[in-house]
Short mmCIF file of C-alpha atoms and ligand atoms in Angstrom, two decimals:
data_model
loop_
_atom_site.label_atom_id
_atom_site.label_comp_id
_atom_site.label_asym_id
_atom_site.label_seq_id
_atom_site.Cartn_x
_atom_site.Cartn_y
_atom_site.Cartn_z
CA VAL R 1 -0.10 0.03 -0.20
CA ILE R 2 1.59 3.32 -1.24
CA ASP R 3 0.02 6.46 0.07
CA PHE R 4 0.93 9.34 -2.41
CA HIS R 5 -0.73 12.13 -0.49
CA THR R 6 -0.11 12.80 3.18
CA HIS R 7 0.27 15.74 5.66
CA GLY R 8 1.78 16.32 8.84
CA MET R 9 3.36 19.50 10.02
CA PRO R 10 3.97 21.93 12.81
CA SER R 11 0.90 24.01 12.49
CA ASP R 12 2.98 27.16 11.76
CA MET R 13 3.81 25.95 8.37
CA LEU R 14 0.60 27.57 7.43
CA PRO R 15 0.12 31.41 7.19
CA ASP R 16 -1.88 33.46 9.42
CA GLU R 17 -4.28 34.50 6.56
CA PHE R 18 -5.32 30.96 6.13
CA TYR R 19 -6.47 30.56 9.87
CA LEU R 20 -8.00 33.94 10.14
CA ALA R 21 -10.10 33.08 6.97
CA ARG R 22 -11.32 29.81 8.22
CA ALA R 23 -12.03 31.32 11.65
CA ARG R 24 -14.05 34.06 9.75
CA ALA R 25 -15.90 31.35 7.71
CA LEU R 26 -17.20 29.75 10.89
CA LEU R 27 -18.16 33.34 12.10
CA SER R 28 -20.11 34.17 9.15
CA SER R 29 -22.11 30.92 9.17
CA GLY R 30 -23.31 31.99 12.74
CA ARG R 31 -21.62 29.15 14.52
CA THR R 32 -19.39 31.58 16.54
CA ARG R 33 -18.98 35.31 17.66
CA GLU R 34 -16.44 38.09 16.54
CA LYS R 35 -15.06 38.33 19.88
CA ASP R 36 -13.96 34.29 19.79
CA VAL R 37 -11.98 34.60 16.51
CA GLY R 38 -8.49 34.63 18.18
CA ARG R 39 -9.65 31.78 20.25
CA ILE R 40 -10.89 29.81 17.26
CA ILE R 41 -7.71 30.46 15.30
CA GLU R 42 -5.71 29.02 18.19
CA LYS R 43 -7.93 25.97 18.34
CA ILE R 44 -7.54 25.23 14.63
CA ARG R 45 -3.90 25.71 14.92
CA ARG R 46 -3.59 23.22 17.74
CA ASN R 47 -5.69 20.62 15.90
CA GLY R 48 -3.46 20.66 13.15
CA ASP R 49 -0.08 20.45 15.11
CA ASP R 50 1.84 17.17 14.57
CA PRO R 51 5.50 18.82 14.44
CA LYS R 52 7.12 15.32 14.41
CA VAL R 53 4.67 13.56 12.20
CA GLU R 54 4.10 10.91 14.82
CA ASN R 55 0.37 11.00 14.66
CA LEU R 56 0.50 10.74 10.98
CA THR R 57 3.00 7.82 10.99
CA SER R 58 0.91 6.00 13.67
CA ASP R 59 -2.23 6.43 11.75
CA LEU R 60 -0.86 5.39 8.20
CA LYS R 61 0.72 2.37 9.67
CA ALA R 62 -2.57 1.46 11.57
CA ALA R 63 -4.21 1.76 8.29
CA GLY R 64 -1.91 -0.68 6.56
CA VAL R 65 0.18 1.84 4.50
CA ASP R 66 3.63 0.63 3.75
CA HIS R 67 5.12 3.77 2.24
CA ALA R 68 3.68 7.14 2.20
CA VAL R 69 4.56 10.55 0.32
CA LEU R 70 4.58 13.44 2.78
CA LEU R 71 3.81 16.79 1.12
CA GLY R 72 4.88 20.42 2.15
CA ILE R 73 2.50 23.20 1.75
CA ASP R 74 3.62 26.78 0.79
CA TRP R 75 0.81 29.17 1.15
CA GLY R 76 3.35 31.89 2.25
CA LEU R 77 2.15 34.34 -0.24
CA LEU R 78 -1.33 33.96 0.15
CA GLY R 79 -1.40 37.25 2.00
CA ASP R 80 0.91 40.11 2.20
CA SER R 81 2.40 39.49 5.67
CA GLY R 82 4.74 36.43 4.65
CA THR R 83 3.79 34.22 7.62
CA GLY R 84 3.97 30.53 7.38
CA MET R 85 7.16 28.38 7.23
CA HIS R 86 9.52 29.22 4.37
CA PRO R 87 10.15 26.52 1.90
CA SER R 88 13.99 26.27 3.01
CA GLU R 89 12.74 25.57 6.41
CA GLN R 90 10.27 23.04 4.96
CA LEU R 91 13.04 21.30 3.38
CA ALA R 92 14.88 20.82 6.76
CA PHE R 93 11.71 19.61 8.27
CA GLY R 94 10.99 17.14 5.41
CA LEU R 95 14.46 15.76 5.19
CA GLU R 96 14.35 15.14 9.04
CA ALA R 97 10.94 13.48 8.97
CA VAL R 98 12.23 11.15 6.15
CA ARG R 99 15.46 10.39 7.99
CA ASP R 100 13.57 9.63 11.15
CA SER R 101 11.12 7.28 9.34
CA ALA R 102 13.53 4.52 8.37
CA GLY R 103 12.33 4.60 4.91
CA PHE R 104 8.68 4.99 5.47
CA PHE R 105 8.31 8.48 4.00
CA SER R 106 9.46 10.11 0.86
CA PHE R 107 9.14 13.85 0.85
CA VAL R 108 7.74 16.39 -1.80
CA LEU R 109 9.07 20.08 -1.32
CA ALA R 110 6.28 22.71 -1.66
CA VAL R 111 7.21 26.02 -3.14
CA ASP R 112 5.41 29.21 -4.27
CA PRO R 113 7.11 30.27 -7.68
CA ARG R 114 6.33 33.72 -7.18
CA ARG R 115 9.28 33.98 -4.41
CA PRO R 116 12.30 35.19 -6.03
CA GLU R 117 14.17 32.61 -4.40
CA ALA R 118 12.16 29.95 -5.47
CA PRO R 119 14.36 28.22 -8.15
CA GLN R 120 17.35 28.26 -5.46
CA VAL R 121 15.11 26.50 -2.80
CA VAL R 122 14.16 23.94 -5.47
CA ALA R 123 17.73 23.32 -6.96
CA GLU R 124 18.78 22.80 -3.40
CA GLY R 125 15.95 20.58 -2.41
CA LEU R 126 16.57 18.30 -5.47
CA THR R 127 19.97 17.68 -4.53
CA HIS R 128 18.59 15.35 -1.88
CA PRO R 129 17.47 11.89 -2.61
CA GLU R 130 14.64 12.02 -0.03
CA VAL R 131 12.92 14.79 -2.22
CA ILE R 132 11.26 12.97 -4.84
CA GLY R 133 9.20 15.85 -6.40
CA VAL R 134 8.17 19.41 -6.03
CA LYS R 135 4.67 20.66 -5.29
CA LEU R 136 2.96 23.73 -6.53
CA TYR R 137 -0.54 25.32 -5.10
CA PRO R 138 -1.93 27.29 -8.03
CA PRO R 139 -5.18 28.25 -6.04
CA ALA R 140 -2.78 30.27 -3.62
CA GLY R 141 -2.80 32.76 -6.53
CA PHE R 142 -1.12 32.15 -9.71
CA ALA R 143 -1.56 30.08 -12.90
CA PRO R 144 0.38 26.86 -13.40
CA HIS R 145 1.53 27.84 -16.94
CA SER R 146 2.73 31.35 -15.89
CA SER R 147 6.33 32.20 -16.58
CA GLU R 148 7.58 32.31 -12.81
CA CYS R 149 6.92 28.52 -12.88
CA LEU R 150 9.00 27.57 -15.89
CA PRO R 151 12.40 27.85 -14.06
CA ILE R 152 11.01 25.37 -11.43
CA TYR R 153 9.68 22.94 -14.12
CA ASP R 154 13.26 23.11 -15.85
CA LEU R 155 14.79 22.14 -12.62
CA VAL R 156 12.44 19.23 -11.91
CA ILE R 157 13.02 17.84 -15.45
CA GLU R 158 16.54 18.02 -15.30
CA SER R 159 16.51 15.99 -11.97
CA GLY R 160 14.18 13.35 -13.38
CA ARG R 161 11.40 14.06 -10.47
CA PHE R 162 8.02 15.09 -10.97
CA ALA R 163 6.08 18.50 -10.28
CA MET R 164 2.71 17.95 -8.40
CA PHE R 165 -0.19 20.28 -8.37
CA HIS R 166 -3.28 20.95 -6.26
CA THR R 167 -6.43 20.70 -8.46
CA GLY R 168 -10.13 20.65 -7.76
CA ARG R 169 -11.79 22.03 -4.81
CA GLN R 170 -10.68 25.17 -2.59
CA SER R 171 -12.37 28.00 -1.11
CA TYR R 172 -11.73 31.63 0.01
CA PRO R 173 -9.09 33.14 0.24
CA PHE R 174 -7.94 30.72 -2.39
CA LEU R 175 -8.67 31.21 -6.22
CA LEU R 176 -10.88 28.31 -7.32
CA GLU R 177 -10.19 29.23 -11.04
CA HIS R 178 -6.61 28.00 -10.44
CA GLY R 179 -7.73 24.72 -9.38
CA ARG R 180 -9.38 24.08 -12.96
CA LEU R 181 -7.55 21.49 -15.33
CA GLU R 182 -7.35 23.04 -18.58
CA PRO R 183 -4.24 25.11 -17.90
CA TYR R 184 -2.22 21.95 -17.72
CA SER R 185 -2.61 21.43 -21.33
CA ALA R 186 -0.68 24.54 -21.58
CA VAL R 187 2.05 23.31 -19.24
CA GLN R 188 2.22 20.13 -21.22
CA ARG R 189 2.88 22.17 -24.34
CA LEU R 190 5.53 24.49 -22.65
CA ARG R 191 7.34 21.64 -20.94
CA PRO R 192 6.58 18.29 -22.84
CA ASP R 193 9.25 16.34 -20.79
CA LEU R 194 7.63 17.38 -17.23
CA LYS R 195 6.15 14.63 -15.14
CA ILE R 196 3.08 16.13 -13.93
CA VAL R 197 1.05 14.70 -11.10
CA LEU R 198 -2.52 16.16 -10.79
CA ALA R 199 -3.36 15.87 -7.29
CA HIS R 200 -7.00 15.29 -6.31
CA ALA R 201 -7.81 14.73 -10.14
CA GLY R 202 -10.06 17.51 -10.11
CA ALA R 203 -12.07 16.31 -7.10
CA PRO R 204 -14.95 16.72 -6.96
CA PHE R 205 -15.82 18.84 -9.89
CA TRP R 206 -13.68 18.25 -12.61
CA GLY R 207 -12.72 14.44 -12.91
CA GLU R 208 -13.62 13.98 -16.75
CA GLU R 209 -11.37 17.03 -17.52
CA ALA R 210 -8.50 15.50 -15.33
CA ILE R 211 -8.77 12.25 -17.32
CA GLU R 212 -8.80 14.19 -20.62
CA VAL R 213 -5.97 16.53 -20.06
CA ALA R 214 -3.82 13.54 -18.71
CA LYS R 215 -4.73 11.19 -21.72
CA GLY R 216 -2.78 12.57 -24.57
CA HIS R 217 0.40 13.46 -22.38
CA PRO R 218 2.39 10.39 -21.45
CA SER R 219 3.89 11.55 -18.26
CA THR R 220 0.74 13.26 -16.73
CA TYR R 221 -0.49 11.11 -13.78
CA LEU R 222 -3.85 11.35 -11.59
CA GLU R 223 -3.68 11.26 -7.83
CA VAL R 224 -6.95 10.28 -6.63
CA SER R 225 -7.21 11.62 -3.09
CA GLY R 226 -10.45 13.73 -2.47
CA TRP R 227 -12.72 11.64 -4.39
CA HIS R 228 -12.97 9.58 -1.15
CA ALA R 229 -14.78 12.30 0.51
CA MET R 230 -17.80 11.14 -1.62
CA LEU R 231 -17.76 7.48 -0.51
CA ASP R 232 -20.39 8.06 2.07
CA THR R 233 -22.79 9.95 -0.17
CA ASP R 234 -22.23 8.76 -3.61
CA GLU R 235 -19.75 5.57 -3.84
CA GLU R 236 -20.97 4.86 -7.40
CA ARG R 237 -19.61 8.32 -8.68
CA VAL R 238 -16.26 7.62 -7.12
CA ARG R 239 -16.34 4.03 -8.90
CA ARG R 240 -16.99 5.36 -12.24
CA MET R 241 -14.35 7.88 -11.95
CA LEU R 242 -11.92 5.27 -11.02
CA ILE R 243 -12.96 2.87 -13.67
CA ALA R 244 -12.73 5.62 -16.28
CA ALA R 245 -9.25 6.87 -15.20
CA TRP R 246 -8.03 3.07 -15.38
CA ALA R 247 -9.72 2.63 -18.62
CA THR R 248 -8.23 5.54 -20.25
CA LEU R 249 -4.65 5.86 -18.51
CA GLY R 250 -4.09 2.42 -17.41
CA PRO R 251 -2.60 1.58 -13.95
CA ASP R 252 0.45 3.13 -14.56
CA ARG R 253 -0.70 6.72 -14.39
CA VAL R 254 -3.25 6.52 -11.42
CA LEU R 255 -1.97 6.94 -7.82
CA PHE R 256 -3.80 6.30 -4.75
CA GLY R 257 -4.00 8.85 -2.05
CA SER R 258 -5.60 9.59 1.19
CA ASP R 259 -4.74 13.49 1.70
CA HIS R 260 -4.55 12.29 5.47
CA LEU R 261 -3.63 14.91 7.97
CA SER R 262 -3.80 13.61 11.61
CA GLY R 263 -2.89 16.87 13.34
CA ALA R 264 -2.92 16.66 16.99
CA ARG R 265 -5.57 13.85 17.23
CA ALA R 266 -4.27 10.42 16.01
CA GLY R 267 -6.66 7.47 15.42
CA VAL R 268 -9.77 9.29 14.06
CA ARG R 269 -9.58 8.74 10.44
CA VAL R 270 -7.74 5.35 10.49
CA PRO R 271 -10.82 2.98 9.41
CA ALA R 272 -11.89 5.75 6.76
CA ILE R 273 -8.39 5.39 5.13
CA ARG R 274 -8.47 1.58 5.00
CA ALA R 275 -12.12 1.64 3.74
CA TRP R 276 -10.69 4.10 0.80
CA TRP R 277 -7.78 1.65 -0.03
CA ASP R 278 -10.28 -1.25 0.12
CA MET R 279 -12.60 0.23 -2.09
CA PHE R 280 -9.81 1.40 -4.46
CA VAL R 281 -8.45 -2.22 -4.55
CA ALA R 282 -11.84 -3.80 -4.99
CA THR R 283 -12.82 -1.40 -7.90
CA ALA R 284 -9.25 -2.31 -9.45
CA ALA R 285 -10.10 -5.92 -9.29
CA ASP R 286 -13.38 -5.13 -11.22
CA ALA R 287 -11.31 -3.30 -13.87
CA GLY R 288 -9.26 -6.52 -14.05
CA LEU R 289 -6.14 -4.89 -12.19
CA SER R 290 -4.06 -6.54 -9.42
CA VAL R 291 -2.77 -4.85 -6.10
CA ASP R 292 0.76 -5.09 -7.79
CA ASP R 293 -0.78 -3.17 -10.73
CA VAL R 294 -2.36 -0.24 -9.12
CA ASP R 295 1.01 0.28 -6.95
CA ARG R 296 3.01 0.45 -10.09
CA ALA R 297 2.73 4.07 -10.90
CA ALA R 298 3.69 5.19 -7.37
CA GLN R 299 6.78 3.00 -7.24
CA GLY R 300 8.00 4.32 -10.44
CA LEU R 301 7.80 7.97 -9.16
CA ILE R 302 9.27 7.20 -5.92
CA ARG R 303 12.24 5.19 -7.53
CA SER R 304 12.92 7.54 -10.33
ZN1 LIG L 1 -3.40 17.66 0.34
#
């Protein structure tokens, strides 16, 4: 079992703007009062805190995961204050997490390409074998085919690693338009040799678009975390998405992911991760694929 999308972090990895927006969203929905905003921010922060990724590790192991990809998050340019953990600090954090894990984790370095120093940070990150790819988060406010991204893609291509992108759902203060799939056609044309991992495969809005944009480009992969959020309400839709992805792309370009974040509370989502993996493998079997088949895409990207 390889989980290609997991999160564990000290809570100050995320910028203040993110916490403030989440607290204000609760406020506007009438669930809390203005004077409580500060307290709510602290509570959200505390809940997300897992600085040594101990809770994440124990959750994933309890769910039966054998290897996991730990992702950084650089939303540092979401606002103007420059809060949040700098990508070079995230690199140090990720390297330590991988080394402490005895081979359980690989790390993906997150960087906002609008940082002037982004190419240097990426170049430094890619010198470490623990760093298997680079993650960009376009909904933080940039298009994936914009010029500031290109030096990063060139470094990624040169290193043989992959670039991973958040696609699909996101809300204020993020830009949902940069969660859309169409711009990746332009990325493919600008840098045909880039290995592209479309995280969440457009979940929950743009599954067909994700498959279509991946179809014609042999090194575009879909990572399907996020689709599992519909398992309770519309399992058939999730099933159709997986079957269509495998039918069009084959098993070599579809990646399993949980998007799991334990935060300060271990254990809560373990059965859900297990159920998602079981559903994923059972659906693969219906599509004529074995467990070895469905892990091949992840093994290839982790090894290269
Ligand atoms: Zn995620």
